[in-house]
Amino acid sequence: MIQVGDQAITKHDWTQWLARHEADGLTRSLKVADSPQAPHMRIDRQDRLTFCSNDYLGLANDPRLAAAMHRGIDRWGVGAGAAHLINGHFTPHQQLEVELADWLAVDAVQLFSTGYMANLGVVGALMGRGDTVVADRLNHASLVDAVRLSGARLSRYRHNDLDDLERRLRDARGERMILTDGVFSMDGDCAPLAEMVDLAERFDAWLVVDEAHAFGVLGDQGGGSFEAAGITPGERVLRVGTLGKAFGTAGAFVAGAAEPLAVLLQRARTYLFTTAQPPAVAEASRQALAIVRDEPSRRHHLQALVSRFRDEVAGMGGLALMPSSTPIQPLLVGDSARAMAMADALLEEGLVVPAIRPPTVPRGGSRLRITFSAAHDENDIQKLLSTLRTCTKVAM
Ligand SMILES: *Cc1c(COP(=O)(O)O)cnc(C)c1O
């Protein structure tokens, strides 16, 4: 038996569950892309203009990354063939870790196969039964699962509410960890890291920050939330980065001080018991890092698109911007049906902008989630704005 919402489902009831899910309008379905990741894509045999990817710097189909991966395949073959600690840790993995550590000015970096696994690994390695993880209510699902799997107690504070966080830290038992997204994936806003660093010090807690939407995007060198806020992370801060978003490749990493990283190497089960990512992918990620670091013009262009969009929408009326300065720009609609109608109307014009509804977001918090990429140009933004203008009228 499993619990789905407030319904108990026995195995043979899945037919009924699927029918109910469908009737509630919650069924999701796959769409097949038949061109590379880009703003303009061929999806299900139709030309689309997309505002939904995490390819923030437009690197997923960059020819320099593709060439690096080709060279990697020629040199290292296709598969790693084993876990890192057996014989699957190759020279490009090692080089990528050293280069990431240098870029972020930390003692050490450890690669993981995905961000989801990095989060499970870091929380599970450092926390266990009797410990307390104090976590933001709006954290990514992988962070919630990471705490569940670790066996530690999960204490969730109201989104970005420092008083609630402090109260919960005071009540916490065992080892303490503060767990937060750096940039929140559904809202696009940022965690108040300066204050959180202070709280972590006062309560002798780990501070783990998921930088999936921040590395490569925020900061002059793309170094993420800490660089953008001008804060140097201390010994008790660990940062998780993903390589499948701004870096345009795949995989993830944890960056921090020598000792916790030494613990991760010995204890992170999602590191120990899984095959290392292909070394050729690490070669592509090394090329991506060089571009992330050395081409700030991509971030400037992206930021200009975001500012432009916000200025225009603010002057439009009828659309509610959320307080975000990142490339995640949700438009709060409120009602689920209206959000769906707007997403459908946009799709009708060839634009892919997903409607996000409960349970992903709180009740009454349905929204259109727009994400921008440095690969978008002025015309793309114009098209989005003019289509939004007509769609808001239609769907009112
Ligand atoms: C995407 C994402 C992850 C998972 O990363 P993957 O490499 O895609 O597994 C983790 N945390 C956040 C906040 C994310 O947005």
XYZ file of C-alpha atoms and ligand atoms in Angstrom:
411
model
C 0.000 0.000 0.000
C 1.192 3.523 -0.676
C -0.142 6.901 0.275
C -0.895 9.311 -2.597
C -2.060 12.641 -1.197
C -4.747 11.640 1.305
C -5.610 8.475 -0.615
C -4.338 5.011 0.295
C -3.661 2.995 -2.848
C -3.287 -0.759 -2.963
C -1.381 -2.215 -5.898
C -4.413 -3.383 -7.875
C -5.959 0.084 -7.693
C -3.456 1.629 -10.124
C -5.981 1.490 -12.970
C -8.288 3.628 -10.902
C -5.450 5.890 -9.835
C -4.379 6.531 -13.448
C -7.998 7.281 -14.428
C -8.407 9.684 -11.515
C -5.081 11.373 -12.299
C -6.228 11.838 -15.891
C -9.647 13.140 -14.812
C -7.933 15.660 -12.518
C -5.975 16.954 -15.515
C -2.638 15.999 -13.917
C -1.348 13.476 -16.444
C 1.991 14.479 -17.907
C 3.268 13.209 -21.219
C 6.559 13.118 -23.079
C 7.266 15.318 -26.056
C 9.959 14.265 -28.484
C 12.589 16.837 -29.487
C 14.054 16.265 -32.920
C 16.686 19.015 -32.923
C 19.427 20.065 -30.457
C 18.648 21.959 -27.254
C 18.150 25.618 -28.258
C 15.527 28.374 -28.062
C 14.213 27.334 -31.493
C 13.489 23.627 -31.553
C 11.572 21.011 -33.473
C 9.315 19.285 -30.916
C 6.683 16.691 -31.855
C 7.133 17.738 -35.504
C 6.381 21.386 -34.805
C 8.599 24.461 -34.739
C 8.721 25.850 -31.218
C 10.261 28.809 -29.437
C 11.098 27.547 -25.943
C 11.347 29.396 -22.618
C 11.688 26.364 -20.369
C 15.210 24.932 -20.484
C 18.008 25.263 -17.905
C 20.584 25.797 -20.655
C 21.215 29.265 -19.233
C 24.369 30.061 -21.190
C 23.375 28.328 -24.422
C 26.204 25.784 -24.139
C 24.295 22.503 -24.581
C 24.953 22.539 -28.332
C 28.099 24.694 -28.410
C 30.493 23.397 -31.101
C 33.509 23.812 -28.798
C 31.927 21.513 -26.210
C 30.954 19.041 -28.919
C 34.535 19.049 -30.247
C 35.893 18.494 -26.720
C 33.573 15.530 -26.248
C 34.614 14.089 -29.636
C 38.267 14.371 -28.643
C 37.414 12.774 -25.311
C 35.763 9.824 -27.019
C 38.767 9.357 -29.329
C 41.106 9.359 -26.361
C 39.084 7.635 -23.619
C 36.352 5.668 -25.324
C 32.703 5.826 -24.391
C 32.051 4.410 -20.928
C 33.897 4.777 -17.607
C 33.276 1.095 -16.937
C 33.452 1.293 -13.138
C 32.801 3.464 -10.105
C 35.312 6.266 -9.354
C 36.921 4.361 -6.477
C 37.410 1.152 -8.484
C 39.055 2.086 -11.787
C 36.511 4.493 -13.310
C 38.186 7.770 -12.252
C 40.006 9.062 -15.361
C 42.445 11.897 -15.977
C 39.715 14.291 -17.278
C 37.622 13.637 -14.132
C 40.653 14.504 -12.010
C 41.477 17.600 -14.089
C 37.875 18.810 -13.968
C 37.801 18.484 -10.166
C 41.036 20.446 -9.807
C 39.875 23.160 -12.226
C 36.491 23.505 -10.484
C 38.220 23.738 -7.076
C 40.539 26.424 -8.429
C 37.653 28.407 -9.965
C 35.679 28.335 -6.704
C 38.748 28.773 -4.468
C 37.929 25.728 -2.328
C 40.143 22.906 -1.047
C 38.421 20.162 -2.972
C 35.679 19.178 -5.403
C 34.096 15.780 -5.912
C 32.200 14.840 -9.068
C 28.867 13.016 -8.977
C 26.871 11.552 -11.840
C 23.839 13.833 -11.323
C 22.775 16.685 -9.063
C 20.102 14.520 -7.532
C 22.776 12.018 -6.516
C 25.140 14.724 -5.256
C 22.421 15.952 -2.902
C 21.621 12.457 -1.643
C 25.344 11.851 -1.231
C 26.285 14.947 0.731
C 23.391 14.847 3.195
C 23.607 11.082 3.653
C 27.369 11.137 4.240
C 27.315 13.821 6.920
C 23.973 13.316 8.684
C 22.174 10.379 10.254
C 19.632 9.272 12.826
C 19.497 11.644 15.798
C 20.669 14.640 13.708
C 18.569 17.538 12.416
C 18.475 19.090 8.958
C 16.816 22.503 8.936
C 15.573 23.062 5.397
C 13.726 25.738 3.422
C 10.122 24.764 2.598
C 10.664 25.520 -1.089
C 13.805 23.417 -1.517
C 14.188 21.220 -4.584
C 12.684 17.712 -4.332
C 16.128 16.083 -4.366
C 17.040 17.918 -1.135
C 13.852 16.726 0.535
C 14.572 13.148 -0.539
C 18.187 13.482 0.605
C 17.075 14.212 4.171
C 14.493 11.409 4.164
C 17.082 8.885 3.024
C 19.685 10.046 5.541
C 17.440 9.196 8.496
C 18.006 12.655 10.024
C 15.068 14.674 11.325
C 13.676 17.145 8.759
C 12.680 20.530 10.157
C 11.305 22.833 7.458
C 11.307 26.609 7.893
C 9.122 29.100 6.052
C 10.683 30.217 2.789
C 13.697 32.485 3.445
C 12.377 33.238 6.958
C 15.484 33.768 9.100
C 13.554 33.952 12.400
C 11.872 30.629 11.753
C 15.245 29.173 10.726
C 16.893 30.404 13.929
C 14.095 29.021 16.120
C 14.413 25.634 14.496
C 18.197 25.636 14.827
C 17.810 26.350 18.529
C 15.380 23.425 18.919
C 17.485 21.058 16.803
C 19.106 17.969 18.283
C 22.298 16.177 17.307
C 24.450 17.455 14.468
C 22.851 20.421 12.672
C 22.705 21.213 8.965
C 21.082 24.145 7.163
C 19.983 23.052 3.695
C 18.871 25.503 1.013
C 18.715 26.241 -2.686
C 20.939 29.206 -3.608
C 18.428 30.235 -6.293
C 14.964 28.724 -5.862
C 13.926 26.742 -8.896
C 10.235 27.659 -9.038
C 10.475 31.262 -7.767
C 13.845 32.438 -9.045
C 14.631 34.313 -5.838
C 17.811 33.891 -3.767
C 18.554 32.632 -0.253
C 19.825 35.287 2.250
C 23.264 33.688 2.427
C 25.132 36.308 4.476
C 22.712 35.866 7.388
C 22.664 32.100 6.931
C 26.457 31.927 7.157
C 26.247 33.794 10.485
C 23.544 31.470 11.797
C 25.525 28.405 10.727
C 28.526 29.727 12.682
C 26.493 30.571 15.783
C 24.873 27.143 15.897
C 27.938 25.246 14.701
C 25.937 23.853 11.773
C 26.827 22.754 8.264
C 25.477 25.034 5.556
C 24.774 23.162 2.325
C 23.727 25.307 -0.645
C 22.370 23.827 -3.870
C 23.716 26.075 -6.626
C 22.039 24.269 -9.554
C 20.571 27.553 -10.869
C 23.394 29.828 -9.707
C 26.754 28.446 -10.860
C 27.550 29.894 -14.264
C 24.697 32.388 -13.949
C 25.391 34.618 -10.936
C 28.606 36.468 -10.132
C 31.027 38.147 -12.490
C 33.004 34.921 -12.991
C 29.861 32.825 -12.825
C 30.896 31.619 -9.367
C 27.303 31.591 -8.100
C 25.395 33.004 -5.141
C 28.395 33.546 -2.856
C 30.387 35.405 -5.490
C 27.327 37.523 -6.346
C 26.823 38.383 -2.652
C 30.541 38.997 -2.054
C 30.750 36.350 0.679
C 33.638 33.934 1.182
C 32.222 30.571 2.241
C 33.884 29.162 5.365
C 34.949 25.672 6.408
C 31.416 24.536 7.211
C 29.909 25.527 3.838
C 29.398 22.953 1.107
C 28.131 23.908 -2.325
C 26.454 21.561 -4.793
C 26.673 22.403 -8.484
C 25.120 20.725 -11.489
C 26.769 20.444 -14.894
C 23.555 19.811 -16.835
C 22.276 23.374 -16.531
C 24.472 26.427 -17.231
C 27.417 24.138 -18.103
C 25.386 22.477 -20.839
C 26.737 18.949 -20.222
C 25.759 16.432 -17.498
C 26.802 15.500 -13.996
C 27.331 17.440 -10.786
C 29.819 18.201 -8.048
C 30.233 19.125 -4.400
C 32.755 21.831 -3.474
C 34.117 22.604 -0.024
C 36.809 22.196 2.617
C 39.229 19.250 2.699
C 37.773 17.351 5.648
C 34.092 17.096 4.664
C 35.188 16.254 1.116
C 37.392 13.464 2.504
C 34.304 12.150 4.313
C 32.246 12.296 1.110
C 34.824 10.232 -0.738
C 34.573 7.498 1.902
C 30.878 7.624 2.724
C 28.665 9.067 -0.048
C 26.717 6.039 -1.203
C 25.577 7.666 -4.478
C 29.294 8.053 -5.253
C 30.536 4.661 -4.094
C 27.888 2.497 -5.689
C 27.444 3.966 -9.145
C 29.379 4.081 -12.410
C 31.432 7.222 -12.990
C 30.165 9.490 -15.754
C 31.900 8.950 -19.122
C 35.314 10.653 -19.172
C 34.414 12.292 -22.499
C 31.608 14.147 -20.701
C 34.188 15.449 -18.225
C 36.252 16.711 -21.194
C 33.187 18.636 -22.426
C 32.607 20.019 -18.922
C 36.224 21.263 -18.762
C 35.613 23.195 -21.980
C 32.334 24.482 -20.526
C 34.106 25.714 -17.387
C 36.594 27.679 -19.498
C 33.673 29.405 -21.255
C 31.701 29.948 -18.023
C 34.751 31.653 -16.487
C 36.084 33.558 -19.486
C 32.989 34.720 -21.352
C 31.084 37.011 -18.958
C 29.442 38.572 -22.039
C 27.033 35.615 -22.031
C 25.881 36.532 -18.516
C 25.643 40.206 -19.454
C 23.441 39.393 -22.445
C 21.278 37.097 -20.296
C 20.912 39.762 -17.623
C 19.970 42.347 -20.255
C 17.217 40.034 -21.556
C 15.879 39.572 -18.015
C 15.846 43.322 -17.294
C 14.207 44.061 -20.603
C 11.501 41.451 -19.949
C 10.793 42.751 -16.449
C 10.581 46.370 -17.588
C 8.145 45.534 -20.367
C 5.927 43.260 -18.247
C 5.784 45.824 -15.423
C 4.377 48.344 -17.895
C 1.884 45.902 -19.352
C -0.631 45.428 -16.521
C -2.530 42.225 -15.800
C 0.619 40.159 -15.247
C 2.246 39.625 -11.845
C 6.046 39.472 -11.873
C 7.690 37.722 -8.933
C 10.648 39.269 -7.077
C 13.385 37.557 -9.090
C 16.464 38.988 -10.731
C 17.627 35.633 -12.104
C 16.811 34.004 -15.481
C 13.916 32.181 -13.747
C 11.046 34.643 -14.237
C 7.723 33.191 -13.098
C 4.500 35.063 -13.801
C 2.098 34.455 -10.948
C -1.366 33.584 -12.233
C -2.957 32.052 -9.118
C -5.717 29.902 -10.522
C -4.583 26.556 -12.027
C -7.103 26.512 -14.848
C -6.161 30.021 -15.926
C -2.448 29.188 -15.858
C -3.155 26.150 -18.038
C -5.277 28.212 -20.438
C -2.480 30.754 -20.794
C 0.165 28.065 -21.394
C -2.123 26.507 -24.037
C -2.683 29.874 -25.694
C 1.089 30.464 -25.817
C 1.646 27.006 -27.283
C -0.964 27.743 -29.908
C 1.398 30.530 -31.049
C 4.380 28.146 -30.958
C 5.792 29.213 -27.579
C 6.683 26.651 -24.917
C 6.154 28.125 -21.437
C 5.151 25.558 -18.827
C 2.338 26.159 -16.338
C 3.422 25.073 -12.850
C 0.594 23.987 -10.562
C 0.102 22.428 -7.140
C 1.541 20.230 -5.714
C 4.787 21.575 -7.228
C 3.834 25.039 -5.926
C 1.437 26.010 -3.083
C -2.325 26.138 -3.678
C -3.284 29.406 -5.394
C 0.320 29.807 -6.553
C -0.037 28.508 -10.103
C 2.255 30.284 -12.480
C 3.859 30.405 -15.866
C 7.521 29.564 -15.391
C 9.609 31.406 -17.945
C 13.337 30.761 -18.137
C 15.775 32.702 -20.284
C 18.981 31.612 -21.955
C 21.902 33.582 -23.338
C 20.974 31.889 -26.628
C 17.737 33.931 -26.794
C 17.897 37.122 -28.827
C 15.916 40.367 -28.937
C 13.430 38.949 -31.453
C 12.667 35.995 -29.187
C 11.891 38.326 -26.274
C 9.762 40.544 -28.529
C 7.789 37.507 -29.681
C 7.261 36.380 -26.065
C 6.095 39.830 -24.954
C 3.701 40.361 -27.844
C 2.212 36.881 -27.422
C 1.817 37.383 -23.666
C 0.000 40.637 -24.386
C -2.668 38.908 -26.490
C -2.835 35.776 -24.290
C -3.598 37.646 -21.088
C -6.600 39.216 -22.821
C -7.810 35.887 -24.202
C -7.493 34.019 -20.935
C -8.975 36.666 -18.610
C 18.091 20.267 -11.498
C 18.292 20.363 -10.049
C 18.902 19.327 -9.352
C 19.229 18.002 -9.976
O 20.324 18.084 -10.818
P 20.482 16.986 -11.954
O 21.907 17.052 -12.338
O 19.554 17.366 -13.044
O 20.125 15.664 -11.323
C 19.177 19.519 -8.013
N 18.821 20.670 -7.390
C 18.209 21.675 -8.039
C 17.853 22.928 -7.297
C 17.907 21.553 -9.388
O 17.271 22.529 -10.029
